[in-house]
Coordinates of C-alpha atoms in Angstrom, one line a residue:
X1 CA 89.6 175.0 -59.1
X2 CA 87.1 176.0 -57.3
X3 CA 86.7 179.5 -55.5
X4 CA 88.2 180.0 -52.0
X5 CA 85.6 180.7 -48.7
X6 CA 84.4 184.5 -47.9
X7 CA 86.5 185.1 -44.8
X8 CA 84.0 184.7 -41.8
X9 CA 82.7 187.7 -39.2
X10 CA 85.1 186.7 -36.8
X11 CA 88.3 186.1 -39.6
X12 CA 91.2 187.3 -37.0
X13 CA 93.1 189.8 -39.2
X14 CA 96.5 188.6 -38.5
X15 CA 97.5 185.2 -39.5
X16 CA 99.6 183.4 -37.0
X17 CA 101.5 181.0 -37.5
X18 CA 100.0 177.7 -36.8
X19 CA 103.5 176.7 -33.6
X20 CA 102.7 179.8 -32.5
X21 CA 99.1 179.7 -31.8
X22 CA 100.2 176.6 -29.9
X23 CA 101.9 177.8 -27.8
X24 CA 100.4 180.8 -26.9
X25 CA 97.6 178.9 -26.2
X26 CA 99.4 176.7 -24.2
X27 CA 101.6 179.1 -22.1
X28 CA 100.5 181.0 -19.2
X29 CA 103.5 183.2 -19.4
X30 CA 102.4 183.9 -23.3
X31 CA 98.8 185.3 -22.4
X32 CA 101.4 188.0 -20.0
X33 CA 103.1 188.9 -22.8
X34 CA 100.2 189.0 -25.0
X35 CA 98.8 191.7 -22.2
X36 CA 102.2 193.7 -22.4
X37 CA 100.8 193.9 -25.8
X38 CA 97.6 195.2 -25.0
X39 CA 98.4 197.3 -22.4
X40 CA 100.6 199.7 -25.0
X41 CA 98.9 199.5 -27.5
X42 CA 95.7 200.8 -24.6
X43 CA 97.4 203.3 -23.8
X44 CA 98.7 204.6 -27.7
X45 CA 95.1 204.3 -28.1
X46 CA 93.7 207.3 -24.9
X47 CA 96.6 209.4 -25.7
X48 CA 96.0 209.8 -29.0
X49 CA 92.2 209.8 -28.4
X50 CA 92.5 212.1 -25.6
X51 CA 94.6 214.9 -27.7
X52 CA 92.5 214.6 -30.8
X53 CA 89.4 215.6 -28.4
X54 CA 90.9 218.3 -27.1
X55 CA 92.6 219.9 -30.3
X56 CA 89.1 219.6 -31.4
X57 CA 87.9 222.1 -28.3
X58 CA 90.9 223.9 -29.1
X59 CA 89.5 224.9 -32.7
X60 CA 86.0 224.8 -32.3
X61 CA 85.8 227.2 -28.7
X62 CA 89.6 228.9 -29.9
X63 CA 90.8 227.8 -26.6
X64 CA 95.2 228.1 -25.7
X65 CA 96.8 225.5 -26.1
X66 CA 96.3 222.7 -23.1
X67 CA 93.5 225.1 -22.2
X68 CA 89.8 222.9 -20.8
X69 CA 87.1 223.9 -21.8
X70 CA 85.3 223.0 -18.3
X71 CA 87.3 225.3 -16.3
X72 CA 86.9 228.6 -18.3
X73 CA 84.8 230.4 -16.1
X74 CA 82.4 232.1 -19.6
X75 CA 83.1 231.0 -23.0
X76 CA 85.0 232.6 -24.9
X77 CA 83.1 235.1 -27.2
X78 CA 85.8 234.6 -30.0
X79 CA 85.0 230.5 -30.5
X80 CA 82.9 229.5 -34.0
X81 CA 82.6 232.3 -35.4
X82 CA 81.7 234.6 -32.2
X83 CA 78.9 232.0 -31.3
X84 CA 80.3 229.2 -29.6
X85 CA 76.9 228.0 -27.6
X86 CA 76.4 226.1 -31.8
X87 CA 80.2 224.1 -31.8
X88 CA 77.4 221.1 -29.7
X89 CA 74.9 221.6 -32.2
X90 CA 77.4 221.6 -35.1
X91 CA 79.0 218.7 -32.6
X92 CA 75.2 217.5 -32.9
X93 CA 74.8 217.7 -36.8
X94 CA 78.5 215.7 -37.5
X95 CA 77.6 213.3 -35.2
X96 CA 74.1 212.5 -37.0
X97 CA 75.9 212.0 -40.3
X98 CA 77.8 209.2 -38.4
X99 CA 75.7 207.3 -37.0
X100 CA 73.7 207.6 -40.8
X101 CA 77.1 205.9 -42.2
X102 CA 77.6 203.6 -39.4
X103 CA 74.5 201.6 -38.6
X104 CA 73.8 201.6 -43.0
X105 CA 77.5 199.7 -42.7
X106 CA 75.9 197.9 -39.7
X107 CA 72.6 196.6 -41.4
X108 CA 74.2 195.6 -44.3
X109 CA 76.9 193.4 -42.5
X110 CA 74.1 191.9 -40.7
X111 CA 75.4 192.7 -36.7
X112 CA 75.5 194.1 -33.8
X113 CA 77.2 196.5 -31.2
X114 CA 78.7 195.3 -28.0
X115 CA 80.4 197.0 -26.0
X116 CA 82.8 195.2 -23.5
X117 CA 80.7 194.3 -20.7
X118 CA 78.6 192.7 -23.2
X119 CA 81.7 190.7 -24.8
X120 CA 82.5 189.1 -22.2
X121 CA 79.2 188.3 -21.0
X122 CA 77.3 186.8 -23.8
X123 CA 80.1 186.5 -27.0
X124 CA 82.3 185.1 -25.4
X125 CA 85.1 188.0 -25.3
X126 CA 84.3 188.5 -29.6
X127 CA 83.9 191.9 -30.2
X128 CA 84.3 194.3 -33.5
X129 CA 87.5 196.3 -34.2
X130 CA 86.2 198.0 -37.0
X131 CA 82.6 198.8 -34.7
X132 CA 84.6 199.7 -31.8
X133 CA 86.8 202.3 -34.3
X134 CA 83.1 203.7 -35.4
X135 CA 82.2 204.1 -31.5
X136 CA 85.5 206.1 -30.4
X137 CA 85.5 208.5 -33.2
X138 CA 81.9 208.9 -32.1
X139 CA 82.9 209.7 -28.3
X140 CA 85.8 212.0 -30.2
X141 CA 83.2 214.0 -32.0
X142 CA 80.8 214.0 -28.9
X143 CA 83.2 215.1 -26.3
X144 CA 84.9 217.0 -28.0
X145 CA 82.5 219.6 -29.3
X146 CA 81.7 220.3 -25.7
X147 CA 78.9 217.3 -25.3
X148 CA 78.6 216.4 -21.3
X149 CA 79.6 213.1 -21.6
X150 CA 84.0 210.7 -20.5
X151 CA 86.2 208.9 -23.1
X152 CA 86.2 206.3 -20.8
X153 CA 83.0 204.4 -23.2
X154 CA 85.4 205.0 -26.1
X155 CA 88.9 204.2 -25.0
X156 CA 87.7 200.7 -23.4
X157 CA 85.8 200.0 -26.7
X158 CA 88.5 200.4 -28.7
X159 CA 91.4 199.1 -26.3
X160 CA 89.0 196.0 -25.3
X161 CA 88.1 195.5 -29.5
X162 CA 92.1 195.9 -30.4
X163 CA 92.7 193.0 -27.8
X164 CA 90.0 190.7 -28.8
X165 CA 91.0 191.0 -32.0
X166 CA 94.6 189.7 -31.2
X167 CA 93.6 186.9 -28.9
X168 CA 90.6 186.0 -31.7
X169 CA 94.5 186.3 -34.7
X170 CA 95.9 183.6 -31.6
X171 CA 92.4 181.2 -31.4
X172 CA 92.2 181.6 -27.5
X173 CA 90.1 179.6 -25.7
X174 CA 86.5 181.3 -24.2
X175 CA 88.5 182.1 -20.7
X176 CA 91.5 183.7 -22.2
X177 CA 89.9 186.0 -25.0
X178 CA 87.7 186.7 -21.9
X179 CA 91.0 187.5 -19.6
X180 CA 92.5 189.6 -23.1
X181 CA 88.6 191.4 -23.1
X182 CA 89.0 192.8 -19.6
X183 CA 93.5 193.8 -20.2
X184 CA 92.4 196.1 -22.8
X185 CA 89.6 197.8 -20.6
X186 CA 92.0 197.3 -17.9
X187 CA 94.6 199.0 -20.1
X188 CA 92.8 202.6 -21.0
X189 CA 90.6 203.3 -17.2
X190 CA 94.8 203.0 -16.4
X191 CA 96.2 205.3 -18.8
X192 CA 93.2 207.6 -18.9
X193 CA 94.0 208.3 -15.1
X194 CA 97.5 207.2 -14.7
X195 CA 96.2 204.8 -11.5
X196 CA 97.2 201.2 -12.5
X197 CA 95.2 199.7 -9.5
X198 CA 92.0 201.2 -10.4
X199 CA 92.4 200.4 -14.1
X200 CA 92.8 196.5 -13.1
X201 CA 90.0 196.3 -10.5
X202 CA 88.6 197.9 -12.8
X203 CA 88.6 194.7 -15.1
X204 CA 87.5 192.8 -12.8
X205 CA 84.9 194.1 -11.3
X206 CA 83.1 195.2 -14.4
X207 CA 84.5 193.1 -17.7
X208 CA 85.6 190.2 -16.5
X209 CA 83.3 190.0 -13.8
X210 CA 85.8 188.5 -11.2
X211 CA 89.2 188.6 -9.4
X212 CA 91.3 184.8 -9.5
X213 CA 94.8 184.1 -9.6
X214 CA 95.6 183.0 -13.2
X215 CA 93.7 186.6 -13.6
X216 CA 95.5 188.2 -11.9
X217 CA 99.0 188.6 -13.4
X218 CA 98.3 189.5 -17.6
X219 CA 95.4 192.0 -15.9
X220 CA 98.4 194.2 -13.4
X221 CA 100.7 193.8 -16.3
X222 CA 97.8 195.6 -18.9
X223 CA 97.2 198.5 -16.3
X224 CA 100.8 199.4 -15.7
X225 CA 102.0 199.2 -19.4
X226 CA 99.0 200.6 -20.4
X227 CA 100.0 203.7 -17.7
X228 CA 103.7 204.0 -18.3
X229 CA 102.2 204.4 -22.4
X230 CA 99.8 207.2 -21.6
X231 CA 102.6 208.8 -18.7
X232 CA 105.3 208.7 -21.5
X233 CA 103.3 210.4 -24.2
X234 CA 101.3 213.2 -22.0
X235 CA 103.1 213.6 -19.0
X236 CA 100.7 215.7 -17.3
X237 CA 98.5 214.1 -14.6
X238 CA 95.3 213.6 -15.6
X239 CA 93.2 214.3 -12.4
X240 CA 94.2 216.4 -9.6
X241 CA 96.5 214.8 -6.7
X242 CA 95.3 215.5 -3.2
X243 CA 98.2 215.9 -1.1
X244 CA 97.0 214.1 2.4
X245 CA 97.8 217.6 4.1
X246 CA 95.5 219.5 1.9
X247 CA 92.3 216.3 3.2
X248 CA 92.6 216.3 6.6
X249 CA 92.1 219.9 9.4
X250 CA 93.7 220.6 12.0
X251 CA 91.8 217.5 13.8
X252 CA 92.8 214.2 12.8
X253 CA 91.3 212.0 9.9
X254 CA 89.8 209.1 12.6
X255 CA 87.0 206.3 13.1
X256 CA 84.3 209.6 14.0
X257 CA 84.6 209.9 10.2
X258 CA 82.3 206.8 9.1
X259 CA 79.7 208.2 10.2
X260 CA 79.1 211.3 8.5
X261 CA 80.8 209.0 5.6
X262 CA 78.7 206.7 5.5
X263 CA 75.8 208.4 5.2
X264 CA 77.6 211.4 2.4
X265 CA 77.5 207.8 0.1
X266 CA 73.2 207.1 1.2
X267 CA 72.7 210.4 -0.7
X268 CA 75.2 209.6 -3.2
X269 CA 73.0 206.5 -4.3
X270 CA 69.4 208.7 -3.8
X271 CA 71.5 211.3 -6.6
X272 CA 72.9 208.8 -8.6
X273 CA 69.7 206.5 -8.7
X274 CA 67.3 209.7 -10.2
X275 CA 70.3 210.5 -12.5
X276 CA 70.3 206.8 -14.4
X277 CA 66.1 207.4 -14.6
X278 CA 66.8 211.4 -15.2
X279 CA 69.1 209.5 -18.2
X280 CA 66.5 207.1 -19.1
X281 CA 63.1 209.7 -19.2
X282 CA 65.1 212.3 -21.8
X283 CA 65.8 209.4 -24.0
X284 CA 61.9 208.6 -23.8
X285 CA 61.4 212.3 -24.8
X286 CA 63.5 213.1 -26.9
X287 CA 62.1 209.5 -28.5
X288 CA 59.1 210.4 -28.3
X289 CA 59.4 213.8 -30.5
X290 CA 59.5 212.0 -33.8
X291 CA 62.4 213.6 -34.6
X292 CA 64.6 211.5 -36.1
X293 CA 66.8 210.0 -34.3
X294 CA 70.0 211.7 -36.4
X295 CA 68.5 215.1 -35.9
X296 CA 68.5 214.4 -32.4
X297 CA 72.6 215.4 -31.3
X298 CA 71.7 218.4 -32.6
X299 CA 68.9 220.0 -30.8
X300 CA 70.7 218.0 -27.7
X301 CA 73.5 220.2 -28.5
X302 CA 71.5 223.0 -29.1
X303 CA 69.9 222.3 -25.2
X304 CA 73.5 221.9 -24.1
X305 CA 74.9 225.3 -25.7
X306 CA 72.4 227.2 -24.0
X307 CA 73.0 225.9 -20.7
X308 CA 76.4 226.7 -21.1
X309 CA 75.6 229.9 -21.7
X310 CA 73.1 230.3 -19.4
X311 CA 74.9 228.9 -16.3
X312 CA 78.8 228.5 -16.7
X313 CA 81.1 226.2 -19.2
X314 CA 82.1 224.0 -16.8
X315 CA 78.7 222.2 -17.6
X316 CA 81.0 221.4 -20.8
X317 CA 82.4 218.0 -22.2
X318 CA 83.4 215.6 -19.1
X319 CA 84.5 218.4 -16.3
X320 CA 88.2 217.4 -16.2
X321 CA 89.2 220.9 -15.8
X322 CA 86.3 221.4 -13.3
X323 CA 87.5 218.7 -11.2
X324 CA 91.2 220.1 -10.7
X325 CA 88.8 223.8 -10.2
X326 CA 86.2 221.9 -6.8
X327 CA 89.1 219.5 -5.8
X328 CA 91.8 222.8 -5.7
X329 CA 91.4 222.8 -1.5
X330 CA 91.4 226.4 -1.6
X331 CA 88.2 226.0 -3.7
X332 CA 85.7 228.8 -2.1
X333 CA 82.7 227.7 -4.3
X334 CA 79.3 229.0 -2.4
X335 CA 76.9 226.7 -2.0
X336 CA 74.7 227.8 -4.5
X337 CA 76.8 227.5 -6.8
X338 CA 77.5 224.7 -6.0
X339 CA 73.9 223.7 -6.3
X340 CA 73.8 224.7 -9.4
X341 CA 76.1 223.9 -11.6
X342 CA 75.2 220.0 -9.6
X343 CA 71.9 220.6 -11.7
X344 CA 72.9 222.2 -14.4
X345 CA 76.0 219.3 -14.9
X346 CA 73.3 216.5 -14.2
X347 CA 71.1 218.6 -16.7
X348 CA 73.3 218.7 -19.2
X349 CA 74.1 215.2 -19.1
X350 CA 71.3 213.9 -19.1
X351 CA 71.0 215.5 -22.0
X352 CA 73.7 214.3 -24.1
X353 CA 73.7 211.0 -23.1
X354 CA 69.5 210.9 -23.8
X355 CA 69.5 212.5 -27.5
X356 CA 72.6 210.4 -28.4
X357 CA 75.8 211.7 -28.3
X358 CA 78.0 209.1 -27.2
X359 CA 79.7 208.5 -24.5
X360 CA 79.5 207.3 -20.8
X361 CA 78.9 208.5 -17.5
X362 CA 82.5 207.9 -15.7
X363 CA 83.9 210.9 -15.1
X364 CA 80.7 213.2 -15.3
X365 CA 80.1 211.4 -11.7
X366 CA 83.1 211.6 -10.4
X367 CA 82.5 215.6 -11.1
X368 CA 79.0 215.6 -9.6
X369 CA 80.6 212.7 -6.5
X370 CA 82.8 216.2 -5.8
X371 CA 80.2 218.5 -5.7
X372 CA 77.6 216.4 -4.0
X373 CA 80.4 216.4 -1.2
X374 CA 81.4 219.8 -0.8
X375 CA 77.6 220.6 -0.6
X376 CA 77.6 217.5 2.3
X377 CA 80.7 219.6 3.9
X378 CA 78.4 223.1 3.9
X379 CA 75.5 222.2 4.4
X380 CA 75.7 219.1 7.3
X381 CA 76.8 221.4 10.0
X382 CA 73.4 223.2 9.7
X383 CA 71.8 220.4 10.8
X384 CA 74.4 218.1 12.9
X385 CA 75.4 219.0 15.5
X386 CA 78.6 219.1 15.9
X387 CA 80.0 218.0 12.5
X388 CA 82.7 220.7 13.3
X389 CA 84.3 218.6 15.6
X390 CA 84.5 216.0 12.5
X391 CA 88.5 215.7 11.1
X392 CA 88.0 215.6 7.3
X393 CA 88.5 218.7 5.4
X394 CA 85.3 219.5 2.3
X395 CA 87.7 219.0 0.0
X396 CA 87.6 215.2 1.8
X397 CA 84.4 214.9 1.6
X398 CA 84.9 215.7 -2.5
X399 CA 87.0 212.8 -2.9
X400 CA 84.1 210.6 -0.7
X401 CA 81.3 211.5 -2.8
X402 CA 83.2 211.6 -6.3
X403 CA 83.9 207.8 -4.5
X404 CA 80.3 207.5 -3.6
X405 CA 78.0 208.8 -6.7
X406 CA 80.9 206.7 -9.3
X407 CA 80.4 203.5 -7.8
X408 CA 76.6 203.9 -7.7
X409 CA 76.9 204.3 -11.1
X410 CA 79.6 203.2 -12.6
X411 CA 79.6 200.5 -10.3
X412 CA 82.5 199.1 -9.3
X413 CA 83.6 200.3 -6.0
X414 CA 87.1 198.4 -5.2
X415 CA 87.7 200.5 -8.7
X416 CA 86.5 204.1 -6.7
X417 CA 88.3 203.0 -3.7
X418 CA 91.9 202.5 -5.5
X419 CA 91.3 205.4 -7.5
X420 CA 90.7 207.6 -4.2
X421 CA 94.0 205.6 -2.6
X422 CA 96.1 206.3 -5.6
X423 CA 94.4 209.9 -6.4
X424 CA 95.3 211.3 -2.0
X425 CA 98.2 207.9 -1.0
X426 CA 96.1 208.5 2.2
X427 CA 95.4 205.5 4.2
X428 CA 93.0 206.6 6.2
X429 CA 90.5 208.8 3.4
X430 CA 90.1 206.0 1.8
X431 CA 89.3 203.6 5.0
X432 CA 86.5 206.7 4.6
X433 CA 85.9 205.8 1.5
X434 CA 85.2 202.6 1.5
X435 CA 82.3 202.9 3.6
X436 CA 81.1 205.2 1.4
X437 CA 81.2 203.1 -1.3
X438 CA 79.7 199.9 0.2
X439 CA 77.4 202.1 1.6
X440 CA 76.4 203.5 -1.5
X441 CA 76.5 201.2 -3.6
X442 CA 74.8 197.9 -1.3
X443 CA 71.9 201.0 -1.2
X444 CA 71.9 200.7 -5.2
X445 CA 72.0 197.1 -5.1
X446 CA 69.0 197.0 -3.4
X447 CA 66.6 199.6 -4.4
X448 CA 67.6 200.3 -8.5
X449 CA 69.8 196.7 -8.9
X450 CA 71.7 198.1 -11.9
X451 CA 74.7 200.2 -12.5
X452 CA 73.9 202.5 -15.8
X453 CA 75.8 200.0 -18.4
X454 CA 73.9 197.0 -17.0
X455 CA 70.5 200.0 -17.0
X456 CA 70.8 200.4 -20.2
X457 CA 71.0 196.2 -21.1
X458 CA 67.7 196.1 -19.2
X459 CA 65.7 198.5 -21.5
X460 CA 67.2 197.0 -23.7
X461 CA 65.8 193.7 -23.4
X462 CA 69.0 191.6 -22.3
X463 CA 68.6 190.3 -18.0
X464 CA 72.9 190.7 -18.3
X465 CA 73.5 192.3 -14.5
X466 CA 77.8 191.9 -14.5
X467 CA 80.2 190.5 -17.1
X468 CA 80.3 187.2 -15.9
X469 CA 80.0 184.4 -18.6
X470 CA 76.4 184.0 -19.0
X471 CA 76.8 183.2 -23.3
X472 CA 77.3 180.1 -22.9
X473 CA 74.4 178.9 -21.3
X474 CA 72.3 181.2 -23.7
X475 CA 74.7 179.4 -27.1
X476 CA 74.1 176.1 -25.4
X477 CA 70.7 175.5 -27.4
X478 CA 68.6 172.8 -28.0
X479 CA 69.8 171.8 -30.8
X480 CA 73.6 171.2 -30.3
X481 CA 72.5 169.2 -27.5
X482 CA 69.5 167.1 -29.2
X483 CA 69.9 164.4 -31.5
X484 CA 68.3 163.4 -35.1
X485 CA 68.1 160.4 -35.6
X486 CA 64.8 160.1 -35.7
X487 CA 62.1 158.2 -37.7
X488 CA 58.8 159.2 -36.5
X489 CA 55.7 157.1 -36.8
X490 CA 52.1 158.0 -38.2
X491 CA 49.6 158.4 -35.6
X492 CA 47.0 156.4 -38.7
X493 CA 49.4 152.7 -37.6
X494 CA 47.5 150.4 -35.8
X495 CA 48.5 149.7 -32.3
X496 CA 49.0 146.0 -33.0
X497 CA 52.0 146.8 -35.3
X498 CA 53.4 149.4 -33.7
X499 CA 53.3 146.7 -31.1
X500 CA 55.1 145.0 -33.2
X501 CA 57.5 147.0 -34.7
X502 CA 59.1 148.2 -31.0
X503 CA 59.2 145.5 -29.0
X504 CA 60.0 145.8 -25.6
X505 CA 63.7 147.1 -25.3
X506 CA 63.7 148.8 -28.0
X507 CA 64.0 152.3 -28.0
X508 CA 61.2 153.4 -25.4
X509 CA 59.8 156.6 -26.5
X510 CA 58.6 157.4 -30.6
X511 CA 57.8 160.4 -31.4
X512 CA 54.3 160.7 -34.1
X513 CA 53.0 163.1 -36.1
X514 CA 49.7 163.2 -38.3
X515 CA 48.9 162.6 -41.6
X516 CA 50.2 166.3 -42.6
X517 CA 53.8 165.3 -40.6
X518 CA 52.5 167.3 -37.7
X519 CA 54.2 166.4 -34.3
X520 CA 51.2 164.6 -32.4
X521 CA 53.1 163.1 -29.6
X522 CA 55.2 161.5 -28.3
X523 CA 54.5 157.3 -27.4
X524 CA 55.7 155.3 -24.8
X525 CA 56.3 151.8 -25.4
X526 CA 56.3 150.4 -22.0
X527 CA 53.1 152.2 -21.7
X528 CA 51.3 151.3 -25.1
X529 CA 52.7 147.1 -24.5
X530 CA 50.7 147.6 -20.3
X531 CA 47.5 148.5 -22.5
X532 CA 47.6 145.5 -23.6
X533 CA 44.7 143.7 -22.4
X534 CA 44.4 139.8 -20.7
X535 CA 43.0 139.0 -23.2
X536 CA 44.7 140.2 -25.6
X537 CA 42.7 143.4 -26.1
X538 CA 44.4 147.3 -27.2
X539 CA 43.1 150.2 -27.5
X540 CA 42.1 150.3 -31.4
X541 CA 44.2 154.2 -32.4
X542 CA 47.6 154.9 -31.1
X543 CA 46.2 158.2 -30.4
X544 CA 45.0 157.6 -27.5
X545 CA 48.5 156.3 -25.8
X546 CA 50.6 159.8 -27.4
X547 CA 50.8 161.9 -25.1
X548 CA 52.3 165.5 -25.0
X549 CA 51.0 167.0 -27.8
X550 CA 51.3 170.7 -26.6
X551 CA 54.5 170.4 -25.1
X552 CA 57.6 171.1 -27.0
X553 CA 61.0 172.5 -27.1
X554 CA 62.6 175.1 -30.8
X555 CA 66.3 175.0 -31.2
X556 CA 67.0 177.9 -31.0
X557 CA 65.3 178.0 -27.1
X558 CA 68.8 178.2 -23.9
X559 CA 69.3 175.2 -22.1
X560 CA 68.0 176.7 -18.7
X561 CA 64.7 177.1 -21.2
X562 CA 65.0 173.3 -21.4
X563 CA 64.8 172.5 -18.2
X564 CA 61.6 174.7 -17.7
X565 CA 59.6 173.2 -20.2
X566 CA 61.1 169.8 -18.7
X567 CA 59.7 170.9 -15.2
X568 CA 56.2 172.1 -16.9
X569 CA 55.5 170.1 -19.5
X570 CA 56.9 167.0 -16.7
X571 CA 58.4 165.1 -19.0
X572 CA 62.1 163.3 -19.1
X573 CA 62.2 163.6 -23.0
X574 CA 60.5 166.1 -25.6
X575 CA 60.1 166.2 -29.1
X576 CA 62.1 169.1 -30.9
X577 CA 60.8 170.9 -33.9
X578 CA 61.6 173.8 -36.6
X579 CA 58.9 175.9 -35.4
X580 CA 55.2 176.5 -34.2
X581 CA 53.5 176.9 -37.0
X582 CA 55.5 174.1 -39.2
X583 CA 55.5 171.7 -36.3
X584 CA 57.9 169.2 -38.4
X585 CA 59.6 166.9 -36.2
X586 CA 63.1 167.7 -36.4
X587 CA 65.4 165.8 -33.3
X588 CA 64.4 165.0 -29.6
X589 CA 65.8 166.0 -26.0
X590 CA 65.9 163.6 -23.2
X591 CA 66.6 166.2 -20.2
X592 CA 69.1 163.4 -18.3
X593 CA 70.8 164.6 -20.9
X594 CA 70.1 168.3 -20.9
X595 CA 71.4 168.2 -17.1
X596 CA 74.4 166.2 -18.1
X597 CA 75.1 168.5 -20.7
X598 CA 75.0 171.9 -18.4
X599 CA 76.7 170.3 -15.3
X600 CA 79.4 169.5 -17.6
X601 CA 79.7 173.5 -19.1
X602 CA 79.3 173.9 -14.9
X603 CA 82.3 172.3 -14.5
X604 CA 84.2 173.7 -17.7
X605 CA 83.6 177.1 -16.5
X606 CA 84.8 176.3 -12.4
X607 CA 88.2 175.4 -14.1
X608 CA 88.0 178.2 -16.8
X609 CA 88.1 180.4 -13.0
X610 CA 90.0 178.7 -11.4
X611 CA 92.8 178.8 -13.9
X612 CA 93.1 174.8 -14.2
X613 CA 93.7 173.7 -17.0
X614 CA 90.6 172.2 -19.5

């Protein structure tokens, strides 16, 4: 009896009965049920990670139960043997060990770690649960030790990773698997902020890449379930609730407030681009230092701890406690203090990510945007005559700035708009937020062109601009489309012999090879017959009618690269070689077949987006 084959890297963790798989694949209601399960799992993951990081902060900094680290006025002297500023460095050392272990395991498995955006854009929603759990653990250590990174990246990674594996177990179609990954991310964000609409539109804008009727029900159900589970496990609000009455002055908020909010959006766009550029510069600086990658988080932690001592603990961790403080209507920090905190928090975030701490800029951008809004409200009256006649109070500008800065950094203008709506319950303020985020997003798109996630992809050499599914285009390779039944003809074959073997009406293209079986060109049979003179004369060698000796395709080329090669060679067919050095012919591909397959895939993608049957 032969041994059973080893499971593949994408083998499902749970074997699902065939009938159940068939029912799930064929029933739209089943996708909604899976989305609900995914939402509950996402809510549990958020509660677990949030609780773990809070316990870690309480242990390292000797905080009272429930006390937020970034809400402290100064670091407690009793934390970490009387040296609490060393906590980020200790966390960096632990993170370095975790990175070493995970890097060795990935090297043995020869696989790369992908996040939900990359998974949906390139891999059809396929993610690794083990890698996702690694990211979550690294995120917990980074945030728990005080590094200025948010937990949202870990939340979405682990929830989307579990959702992906659940979909793989049911052998779901590519479009449904991508939707389920979006459901996991939606549940995570909804649970983190207690905002189902925010979570749903986070999935539509950033993870799935589009909004359709087919994806509406599962994504919204997942977001609702994630939010409900998180609220049941952690009743306290994840973000401060700002009442509508606290947002307005004596004058009502109206259309006149649009202009200052538009200006604030542009300011946030410029500062967000500086922050993203700053993270890259810090990262390049750490690489230029030639310090081993595993030691960089330790050095970064020392810098962050020193910054917290020199300024304020509000620069530590994600900044939930500090955001509560600065979104309170009675907050009365001076302009100098706000500007200093803004610079310090931006520096802490850049150092944290640039030195290798795991996390994102989601919550940091919210906090920084709130500070920018407060500063704008304080500085504008000095340079803007009549500014005080506008109806929006400083806390209102903090909410607008928070949304605009996050939209510029993270992307997703509607996501941030709905966050403001669910946070304030004020439709007039939400309308102003929408104006600001549109201005901010458009300015970043035209001047910078990336969100923070896609900017990181760009630095790695990837051309991903969003989560739109482009992986099918990369998987539609020349090797999959080519004809393999090719019989090359030696180049030294006499032309009369060639013509007798390939009369008119036979295959119109013949590949020729040299004496070493290396590609030498393509002979067009009708053209070879046309060269025969009226007196029966013909060129003495087959090489005289061979064309395109330097134009060929490689099996790993995408359909887009193949189309460009056809245009450049001005040929309707090209040979496929196994490599540029060996030049061994392995197939033939025509331009018409390439365009046909491309059109078929485009039509299939269109039907998937519209929710039509395949």
